[in-house]
Coordinates of C-alpha atoms and ligand atoms in Angstrom, one line a residue:
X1 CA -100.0 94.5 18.0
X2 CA -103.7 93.0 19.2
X3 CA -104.0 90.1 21.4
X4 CA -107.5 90.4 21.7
X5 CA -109.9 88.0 20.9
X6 CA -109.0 85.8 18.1
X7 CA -112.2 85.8 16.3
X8 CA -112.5 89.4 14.5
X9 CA -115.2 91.2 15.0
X10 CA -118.4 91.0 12.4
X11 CA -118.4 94.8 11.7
X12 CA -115.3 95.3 9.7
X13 CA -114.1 98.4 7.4
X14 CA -115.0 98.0 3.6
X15 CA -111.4 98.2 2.7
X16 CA -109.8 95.9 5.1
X17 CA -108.3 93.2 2.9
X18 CA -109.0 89.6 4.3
X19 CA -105.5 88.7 4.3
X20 CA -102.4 90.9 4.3
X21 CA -98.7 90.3 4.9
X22 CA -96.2 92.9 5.6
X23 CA -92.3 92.4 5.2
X24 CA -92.8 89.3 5.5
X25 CA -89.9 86.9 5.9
X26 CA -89.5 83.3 6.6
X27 CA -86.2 81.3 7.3
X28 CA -85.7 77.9 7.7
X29 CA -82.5 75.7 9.5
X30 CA -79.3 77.5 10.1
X31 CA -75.2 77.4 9.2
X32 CA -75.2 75.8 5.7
X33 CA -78.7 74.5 5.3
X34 CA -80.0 78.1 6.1
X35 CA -83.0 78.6 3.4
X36 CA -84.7 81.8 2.9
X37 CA -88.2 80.9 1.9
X38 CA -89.7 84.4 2.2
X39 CA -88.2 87.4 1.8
X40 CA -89.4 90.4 3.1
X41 CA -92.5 89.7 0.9
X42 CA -95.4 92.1 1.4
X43 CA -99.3 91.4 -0.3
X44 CA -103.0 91.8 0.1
X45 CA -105.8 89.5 -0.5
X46 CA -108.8 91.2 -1.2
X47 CA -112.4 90.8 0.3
X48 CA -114.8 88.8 -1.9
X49 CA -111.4 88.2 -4.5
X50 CA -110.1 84.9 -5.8
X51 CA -106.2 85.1 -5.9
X52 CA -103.9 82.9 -7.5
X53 CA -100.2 82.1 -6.4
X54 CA -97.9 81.1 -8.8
X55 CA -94.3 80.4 -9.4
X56 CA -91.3 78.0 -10.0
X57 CA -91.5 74.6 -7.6
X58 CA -89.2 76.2 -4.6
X59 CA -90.2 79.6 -5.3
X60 CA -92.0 80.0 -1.2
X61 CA -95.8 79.6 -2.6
X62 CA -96.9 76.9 0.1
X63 CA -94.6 78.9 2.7
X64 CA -96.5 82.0 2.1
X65 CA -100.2 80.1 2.4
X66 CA -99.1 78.5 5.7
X67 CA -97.4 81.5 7.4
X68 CA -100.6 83.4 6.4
X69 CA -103.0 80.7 7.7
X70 CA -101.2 80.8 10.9
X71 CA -100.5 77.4 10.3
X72 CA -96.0 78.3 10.0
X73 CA -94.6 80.6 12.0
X74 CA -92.9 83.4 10.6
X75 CA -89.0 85.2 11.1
X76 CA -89.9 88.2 10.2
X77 CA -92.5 90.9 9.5
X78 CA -95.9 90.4 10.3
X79 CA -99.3 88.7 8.9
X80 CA -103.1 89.7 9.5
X81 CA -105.9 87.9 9.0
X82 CA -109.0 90.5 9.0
X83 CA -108.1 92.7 11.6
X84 CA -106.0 90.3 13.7
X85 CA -102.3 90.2 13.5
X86 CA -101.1 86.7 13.8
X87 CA -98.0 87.3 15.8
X88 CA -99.9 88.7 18.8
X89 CA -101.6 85.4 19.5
X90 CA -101.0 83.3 22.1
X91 CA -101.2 79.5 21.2
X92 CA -105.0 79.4 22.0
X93 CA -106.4 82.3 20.3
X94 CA -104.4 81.0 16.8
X95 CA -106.2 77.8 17.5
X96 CA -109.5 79.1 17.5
X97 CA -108.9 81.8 14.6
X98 CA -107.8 78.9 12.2
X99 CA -110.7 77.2 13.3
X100 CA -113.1 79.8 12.6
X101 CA -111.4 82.4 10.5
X102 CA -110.0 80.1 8.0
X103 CA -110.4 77.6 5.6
X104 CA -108.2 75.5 4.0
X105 CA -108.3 73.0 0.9
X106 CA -105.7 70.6 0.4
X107 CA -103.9 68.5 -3.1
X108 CA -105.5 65.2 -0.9
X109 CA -108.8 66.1 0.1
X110 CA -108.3 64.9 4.0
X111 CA -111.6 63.4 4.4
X112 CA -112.0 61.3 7.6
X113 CA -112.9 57.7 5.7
X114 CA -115.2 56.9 8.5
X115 CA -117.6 59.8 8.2
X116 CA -120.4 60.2 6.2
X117 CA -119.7 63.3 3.5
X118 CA -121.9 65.9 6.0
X119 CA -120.5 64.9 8.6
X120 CA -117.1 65.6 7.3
X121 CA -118.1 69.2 6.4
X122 CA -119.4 69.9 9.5
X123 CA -116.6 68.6 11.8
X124 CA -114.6 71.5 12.1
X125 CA -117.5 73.0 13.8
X126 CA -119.0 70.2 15.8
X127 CA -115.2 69.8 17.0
X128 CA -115.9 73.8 18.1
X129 CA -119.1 73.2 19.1
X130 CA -120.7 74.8 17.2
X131 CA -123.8 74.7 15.4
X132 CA -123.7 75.0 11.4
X133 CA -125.8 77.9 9.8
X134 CA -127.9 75.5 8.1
X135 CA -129.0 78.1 5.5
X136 CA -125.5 78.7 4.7
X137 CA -124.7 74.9 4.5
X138 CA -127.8 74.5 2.4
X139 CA -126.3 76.9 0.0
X140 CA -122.8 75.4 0.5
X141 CA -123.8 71.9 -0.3
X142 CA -125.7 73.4 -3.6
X143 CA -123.4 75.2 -4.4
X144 CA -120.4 72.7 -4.6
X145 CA -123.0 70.1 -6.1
X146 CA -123.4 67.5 -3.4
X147 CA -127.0 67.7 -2.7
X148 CA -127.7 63.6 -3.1
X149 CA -124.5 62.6 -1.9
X150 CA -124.1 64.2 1.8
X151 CA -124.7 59.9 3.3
X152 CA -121.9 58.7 1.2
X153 CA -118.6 57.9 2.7
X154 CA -115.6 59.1 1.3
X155 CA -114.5 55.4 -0.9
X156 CA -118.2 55.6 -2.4
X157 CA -117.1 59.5 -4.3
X158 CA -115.2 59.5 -7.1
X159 CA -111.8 62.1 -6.5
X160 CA -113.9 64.8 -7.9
X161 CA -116.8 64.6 -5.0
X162 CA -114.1 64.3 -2.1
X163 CA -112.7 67.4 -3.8
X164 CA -116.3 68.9 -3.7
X165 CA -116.7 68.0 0.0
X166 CA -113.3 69.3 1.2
X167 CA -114.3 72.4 -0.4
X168 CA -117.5 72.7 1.1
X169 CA -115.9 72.1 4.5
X170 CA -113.3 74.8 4.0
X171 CA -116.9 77.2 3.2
X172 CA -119.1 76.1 6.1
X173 CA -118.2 78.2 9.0
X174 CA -118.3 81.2 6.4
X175 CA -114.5 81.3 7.0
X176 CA -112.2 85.1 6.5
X177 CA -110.8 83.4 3.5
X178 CA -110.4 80.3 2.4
X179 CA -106.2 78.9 1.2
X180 CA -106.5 75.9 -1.3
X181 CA -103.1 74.2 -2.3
X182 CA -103.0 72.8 -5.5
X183 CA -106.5 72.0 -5.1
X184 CA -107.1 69.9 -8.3
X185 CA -103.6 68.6 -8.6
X186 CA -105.4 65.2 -7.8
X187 CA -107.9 65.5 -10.4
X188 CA -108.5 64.6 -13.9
X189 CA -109.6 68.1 -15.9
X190 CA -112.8 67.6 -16.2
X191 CA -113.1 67.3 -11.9
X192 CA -110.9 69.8 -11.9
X193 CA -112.3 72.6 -13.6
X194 CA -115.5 71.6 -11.6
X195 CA -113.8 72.5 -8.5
X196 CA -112.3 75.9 -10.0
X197 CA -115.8 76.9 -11.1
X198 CA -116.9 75.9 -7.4
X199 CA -114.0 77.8 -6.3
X200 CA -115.3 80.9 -8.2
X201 CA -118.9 80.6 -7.8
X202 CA -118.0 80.6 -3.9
X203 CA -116.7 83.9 -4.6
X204 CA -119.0 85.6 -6.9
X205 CA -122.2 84.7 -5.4
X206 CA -121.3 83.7 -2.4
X207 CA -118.6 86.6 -1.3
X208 CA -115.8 84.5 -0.1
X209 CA -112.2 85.1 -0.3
X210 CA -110.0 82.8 -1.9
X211 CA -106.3 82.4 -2.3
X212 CA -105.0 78.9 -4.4
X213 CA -101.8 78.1 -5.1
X214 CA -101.3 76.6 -8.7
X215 CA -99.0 75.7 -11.3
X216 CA -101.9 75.4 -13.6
X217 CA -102.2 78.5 -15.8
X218 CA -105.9 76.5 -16.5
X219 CA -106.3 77.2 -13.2
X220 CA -105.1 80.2 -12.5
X221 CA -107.0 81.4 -15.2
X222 CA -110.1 81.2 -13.0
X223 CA -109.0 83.6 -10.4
X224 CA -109.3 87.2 -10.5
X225 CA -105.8 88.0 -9.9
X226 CA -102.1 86.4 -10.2
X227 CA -99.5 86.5 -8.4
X228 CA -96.3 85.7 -9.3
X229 CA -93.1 84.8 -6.7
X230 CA -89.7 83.5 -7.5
X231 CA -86.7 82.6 -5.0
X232 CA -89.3 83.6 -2.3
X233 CA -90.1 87.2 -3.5
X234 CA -93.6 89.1 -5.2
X235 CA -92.1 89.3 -8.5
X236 CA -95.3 90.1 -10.6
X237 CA -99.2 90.4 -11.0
X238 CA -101.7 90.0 -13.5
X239 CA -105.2 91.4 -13.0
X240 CA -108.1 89.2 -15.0
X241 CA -106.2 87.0 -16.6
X242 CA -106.3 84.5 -19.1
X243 CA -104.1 80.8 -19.6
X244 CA -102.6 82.4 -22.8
X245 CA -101.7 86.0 -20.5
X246 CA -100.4 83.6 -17.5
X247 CA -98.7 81.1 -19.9
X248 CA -96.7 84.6 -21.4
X249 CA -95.9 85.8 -18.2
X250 CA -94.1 82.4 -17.2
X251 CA -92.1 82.2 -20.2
X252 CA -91.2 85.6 -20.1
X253 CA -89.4 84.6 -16.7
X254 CA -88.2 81.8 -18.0
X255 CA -86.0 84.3 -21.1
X256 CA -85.3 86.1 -18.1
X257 CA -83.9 83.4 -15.6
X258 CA -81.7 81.8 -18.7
X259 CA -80.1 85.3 -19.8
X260 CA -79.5 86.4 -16.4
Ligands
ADP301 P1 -93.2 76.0 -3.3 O1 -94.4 75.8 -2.6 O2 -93.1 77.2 -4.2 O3 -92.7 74.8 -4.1 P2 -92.0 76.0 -0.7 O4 -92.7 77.1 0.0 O5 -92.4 74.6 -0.4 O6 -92.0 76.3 -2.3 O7 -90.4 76.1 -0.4 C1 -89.7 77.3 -0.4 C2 -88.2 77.0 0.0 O8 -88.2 76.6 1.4 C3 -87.6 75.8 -0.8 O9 -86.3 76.0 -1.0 C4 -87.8 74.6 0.2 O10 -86.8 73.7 0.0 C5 -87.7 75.3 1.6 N1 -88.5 74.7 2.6 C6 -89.8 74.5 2.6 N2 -90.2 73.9 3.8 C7 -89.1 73.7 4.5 C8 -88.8 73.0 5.7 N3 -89.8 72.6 6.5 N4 -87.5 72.9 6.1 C9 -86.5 73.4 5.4 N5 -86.7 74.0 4.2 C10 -88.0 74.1 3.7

């Protein structure tokens, strides 16, 4: 168990997935309202992948994102981000490793309405102190389409460009990986699949690591992998997938849930 310094270190093995969780369990209340989110549920997240969780509403998919993001804590097991198990931390060093080690997307954007669009992207790091790697923002802010927009204030984007915005915040300090919940939940399709091809494009040519939660098999679509948890555990995974492949897969538990 590490409690060194929260932020890993730049050289890291090839293989060392940006995520991981081992045996991982999570429990919440006690008596009769005991509720086992997580059970003993062990996965990777890949460097440079884009990961999809699925599964039934209930099933532990926004328990898993925020016991890995070190945002929950966790009953059993353990969780890594890079090289840096979480448990180890003391309240400090999980502070800072969120802060630079991790970004996150959420359903309602979480813009501060009083800042300009830039200056909510680079927030997180002024908060830090830090100064933004204005190539790397450059490329961000190109990437996720905002060039022309960066003085507007949250009311004057439509949902689509505070989605666009919230996702270039979550990429500016070049984060470990980057969770997204239900990222376009609040969007109409065409916004939506704008942010999923931001999503991927951040990955692909940009060699981030991203892990959304979805219902959407659209959306899931998008990702490189699936996977698949019910009543808290890894049930399945799909590799490449397509709508039609993800769309199968759920009905296929759906035949199994009824005859069971
Ligand atoms: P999903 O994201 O797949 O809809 P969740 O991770 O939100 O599922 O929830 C998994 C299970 O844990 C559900 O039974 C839910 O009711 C329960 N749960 C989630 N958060 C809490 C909490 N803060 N307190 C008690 N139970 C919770």
């Amino acid at each position: 168990m590490s409690t060194q310094a929260a932020t890993p270190a730049p050289a890291r093995p090839a293989t060392e997935p940006a995520a991981r969780a081992t045996g991982l369990g999570k429990v919440y209340g006690e008596g009769e309202t005991r509720v086992v989110a997580l059970d003993a549920v062990s996965v990777e997240f890949g460097r440079g992948r884009f990961t999809a969780i699925m599964g039934p509403s209930g099933s532990g998919k926004s328990t898993l994102m925020h016991c890995m993001a070190g945002l929950d804590s966790i009953t059993s097991g353990s969780t890594r981000i890079g090289g840096t198990e979480l448990s180890g931390l003391t309240d400090r060093q999980l502070t800072r490793l969120r802060r630079d080690s991790v970004g996150f997307v959420f359903q309602a954007f979480n813009l501060l309405p009083t800042l300009t669009a830039l200056e909510n992207i680079t927030l997180p790091m002024a908060i830090a102190g830090r100064r933004p790697d204005r190539q790397w923002l450059d490329t961000v802010v190109a990437t996720v389409g905002l060039s022309g927009r960066l003085g507007h204030r949250p009311a004057q984007l439509s949902g689509g460009q505070q989605q666009r915005v919230a996702v270039a915040r979550a990429l500016a300090s070049r984060p470990e990986i980057v969770f997204a919940d239900e990222p376009t939940g609040n969007l109409d399709s065409r916004a939506g699949s704008e942010i999923l091809g931001f999503l991927q494009r951040s990955v692909r040519e940009l060699g981030q690591t991203v892990v959304m939660v979805t219902h959407d098999p659209a959306a899931a679509a998008h990702a490189d992998r699936v996977v698949f948890l019910a009543d808290g555990r890894l049930t399945d995974e799909l590799l490449a997938p397509t709508a039609e492949g993800v769309l199968d897969r759920m009905r296929q538990f759906d035949t199994g849930a009824r005859t069971s």
